[in-house]
Every structure is written in C-alpha cells, then in structure tokens.
Amino acid sequence: MTLDDDWTTLLTTWRAGASERERERELLFTPVEQLRKLRFGAFRLPTALGGAGASLPALFARVIALAETDSNLAHIWRGHIAFVEGLHWDGLETDAAARWLPRLAAGDIVGNAFSEQRETAALTTRLHRTDSGLTVSGTKHYTTGSIYADWIHVAALDDEDRRLSLTVPARAPGVRIVDDWDGFGQLLTGSGTTIFQDVAVAPDDVAGDGDPGIDRHRYIGSIYQLSLLAVIAGIAQRAVSDTADFVRPRRRTFGFAGETRPAEDPLVQLTLGEVSAAASAARRLVLSLAADLEPAAQAARAGDGADLARLELEVYRAQHTIPELVLAATTQLFEVGGASATARQLGLDRHWRNVRTIASHNPVAQRVRAVGRFELDGTAPEWAPPAAPVAVGTTA
C-alpha cells in the first residue's frame, strides 16, 4: 500500500462513529497514534529530512479532509502545525531545527501550553534556574492537543520577567495533563489544563521571544488562524454528507400526508444545496489563502513583506466570512427533517456546536474592526486593548 492508500484507509476507518465518540467523550489516542505512524506531523518537512515535502495548500487540504472525518482529530494538530512553520520561518539550518527535525521526522507531536485563566494577560508560569538546572512551574489552560503530544511548547517568564518559549517532554516528571475542557464543542481535543511542577527543561529547548519581527508574527498568526478555518471547512463538508445521509432513506416530509419522499422535496433540495455551497466556499477560500501565503512568506523572509501584510488582512476577512457562512449552514440543515433531525443519536447538532466553539477562539470583532480601519485610513492591523496607550499600527 502507498502512503495515500494508508491515509484514505485511516479517514474511512475513523469517519464512522465520530458522533458517538463525542457523546461518550472517547479520546482519540488510537487515531492519533495511526497519524503518528503515517508521520502526518512531518508532512511539511522536506523529503531529504524525512518529510513529504508538502506545500501549504496540500497540508491544509489534508487538515480539511481530517476535519471532515472528525473535527476534533484535525483540531489537535493546530499547535504542531504552527511549531513546524516556526522552524520553516527561522530556517531549517538553525541549531533549533537540527534538534527538532529528527524528532518530527520520527513522528513526534508537539502540543501547546500558552494560555492561563487570569484576569489579565500576565503570565504566572515561571522558568527558574536552580543548582541542578532549569525547571518550569505553572498552570496552563486550553492546552489543545497536549494530552496526545510527545512535547509541549510553553510560554513562561524567567526570573528577570523576560518572556520565553520552551519545550518539555509531555510525559516528564512533574507534568500533569487533565482532560477538563468543559466547552459544548470540540470535546475530544484535550483542550484542558496542564500543570507543570518543577519540570526539568533542557537549556537548548529554551528560546527568548525577544522581537521576532512583524512579518514572522503575521505569518505564524495566519497559520494559526487558517488551521482553525480549515477545521471549520471540514465540518461544513461533513455537515453536507451527514444531512444527505439523513434525508435519502426518509419516506415522509413533515406536514404532508402519506408518502412524500424528502429527497424529492424542492425545499429540502434547496436547503442541502445551500449547505453545500457554504462548504465549497469555505474550502476554496482556505486553500486559496494557503496558496497565496506560501510565496508571500518566502518574499517576506527575503525582505519584502508587502504581500504578507496584505494577506494578513485577507485572513482577517476570512475569519469573519467562513464561520458566518458555516454557522448559518449548520443551523439551516435542520430544515430538512423537522424535529427528528434533532435526535441525539444523529448528532447533527455537533456541527454547529463545534463550529461555534472554534469560532470563539479568536476575537473576530477586533479582526473585522481592524479591517474596517484599514479601509478607512490605511492603518495596518496591530491588536491592542481598548484605550491602551500604545501605537495602533503603521500606515500602509
């Protein structure tokens, strides 16, 4: 069998039972292990370094396909994808890449632990220098994918209050990962709490955030957001097929006597067509942005960030448009079957719940406001809290 055959088999195997797995909160250790064996996490690495040499559009096409199979399974990889793209941006000839490429090529998975549940954005996670070496302690929340990962990428402050990023083994002594995510969607992503208690940190796996530059920030930010939008696009496509599967065998349309096949009802056909149109638009927009982002990043690394700045705005626009389209479609799909379409056994509601959960990850209103300001006066996006005494951008 070829790698593509194995990929197709995996998608087919795990497509069935997605709704039941969510209802039973059955974590996805087995399919993640199969993806590891397929070295899905190395898909973007060059073939000479043990990867598949895939383009960004090819990567996001696979994320969409994975999300159509099970949206949780695709979402798990968001932090890993961004970690790999960070290596690409910084250069595959760096010391950091020399350490990480063999790990990633072997199938290792990287999770993340950045967010903390606090009233402010200040970090409390600390990297300490002790007589026996470096250790990290702190509590992180929304640590998507880390429960399945081999490594966890962590944001912390050192003893001089400098912000750092560091990476530790997920099974190291002192690491405790808790599946306590209580959102109503994306229940199997492991987006719960991770606790670090005096966890040993290798000095080579600590990096100072410093000032990575606006172009790197734009690129990695776009990667993070496209990863979410790709999951939404996959959910939309699964909503189409699940709705069609629900309609085809039915023999009566609500509100009509006798046998009136819903599949022949023009209003049912119209509804499914609208859901299909939303799914197609979402997929094409994600892949189009990915295709444009790759050369824009190459140009930015060479010193010309104009296209990347333009694409950041395009991603902001898509962050508004794609969830809006798909949320409407995953609400509309219930028009094909009356109350029977709401049966828990079908799980059609999970599509809306999962999209709504993903769409809540980032401040869409702030993104759209930034686009509006750009249209009015040419100010490039730079997020800051309301009334914060800082510059809000540069004039493009």
Short mmCIF file of C-alpha atoms in Angstrom, two decimals, residues 7-24 26-28 30-31 34 65-73 188 238 241-242 245 345-347 350-351:
data_model
loop_
_atom_site.label_atom_id
_atom_site.label_comp_id
_atom_site.label_asym_id
_atom_site.label_seq_id
_atom_site.Cartn_x
_atom_site.Cartn_y
_atom_site.Cartn_z
CA TRP A 7 -4.28 7.92 4.54
CA THR A 8 -7.52 7.04 2.77
CA THR A 9 -7.94 3.94 4.92
CA LEU A 10 -7.46 5.98 8.09
CA LEU A 11 -10.06 8.53 7.02
CA THR A 12 -12.54 5.80 6.14
CA THR A 13 -11.96 3.96 9.40
CA TRP A 14 -12.41 6.95 11.67
CA ARG A 15 -15.23 8.64 9.78
CA ALA A 16 -17.74 6.22 11.30
CA GLY A 17 -18.61 6.79 14.92
CA ALA A 18 -17.50 10.42 15.17
CA SER A 19 -20.78 11.49 16.75
CA GLU A 20 -20.77 8.58 19.19
CA ARG A 21 -17.18 9.29 20.23
CA GLU A 22 -18.20 12.83 21.13
CA ARG A 23 -21.22 11.66 23.11
CA GLU A 24 -19.11 9.16 25.05
CA GLU A 26 -13.86 8.82 23.88
CA LEU A 27 -10.46 10.43 23.49
CA LEU A 28 -8.65 9.92 20.20
CA THR A 30 -5.74 5.39 18.68
CA PRO A 31 -6.29 7.53 15.55
CA GLN A 34 -2.07 5.97 13.49
CA ALA A 65 -10.16 16.11 4.98
CA LEU A 66 -9.24 15.14 8.52
CA ALA A 67 -11.82 17.56 9.93
CA GLU A 68 -14.49 16.08 7.68
CA THR A 69 -13.63 12.73 9.23
CA ASP A 70 -13.60 14.04 12.81
CA SER A 71 -13.23 17.75 13.59
CA ASN A 72 -11.54 17.01 16.92
CA LEU A 73 -8.87 14.92 15.21
CA LEU A 188 -12.06 15.48 22.30
CA ARG A 238 -19.24 16.65 6.83
CA SER A 241 -22.79 14.40 3.74
CA ASP A 242 -24.44 13.77 7.12
CA ASP A 245 -27.37 10.56 4.52
CA GLN A 345 -28.28 9.67 18.01
CA LEU A 346 -27.78 11.56 14.74
CA GLY A 347 -25.56 14.18 16.30
CA ARG A 350 -22.45 18.76 16.87
CA HIS A 351 -21.59 20.54 13.62
#
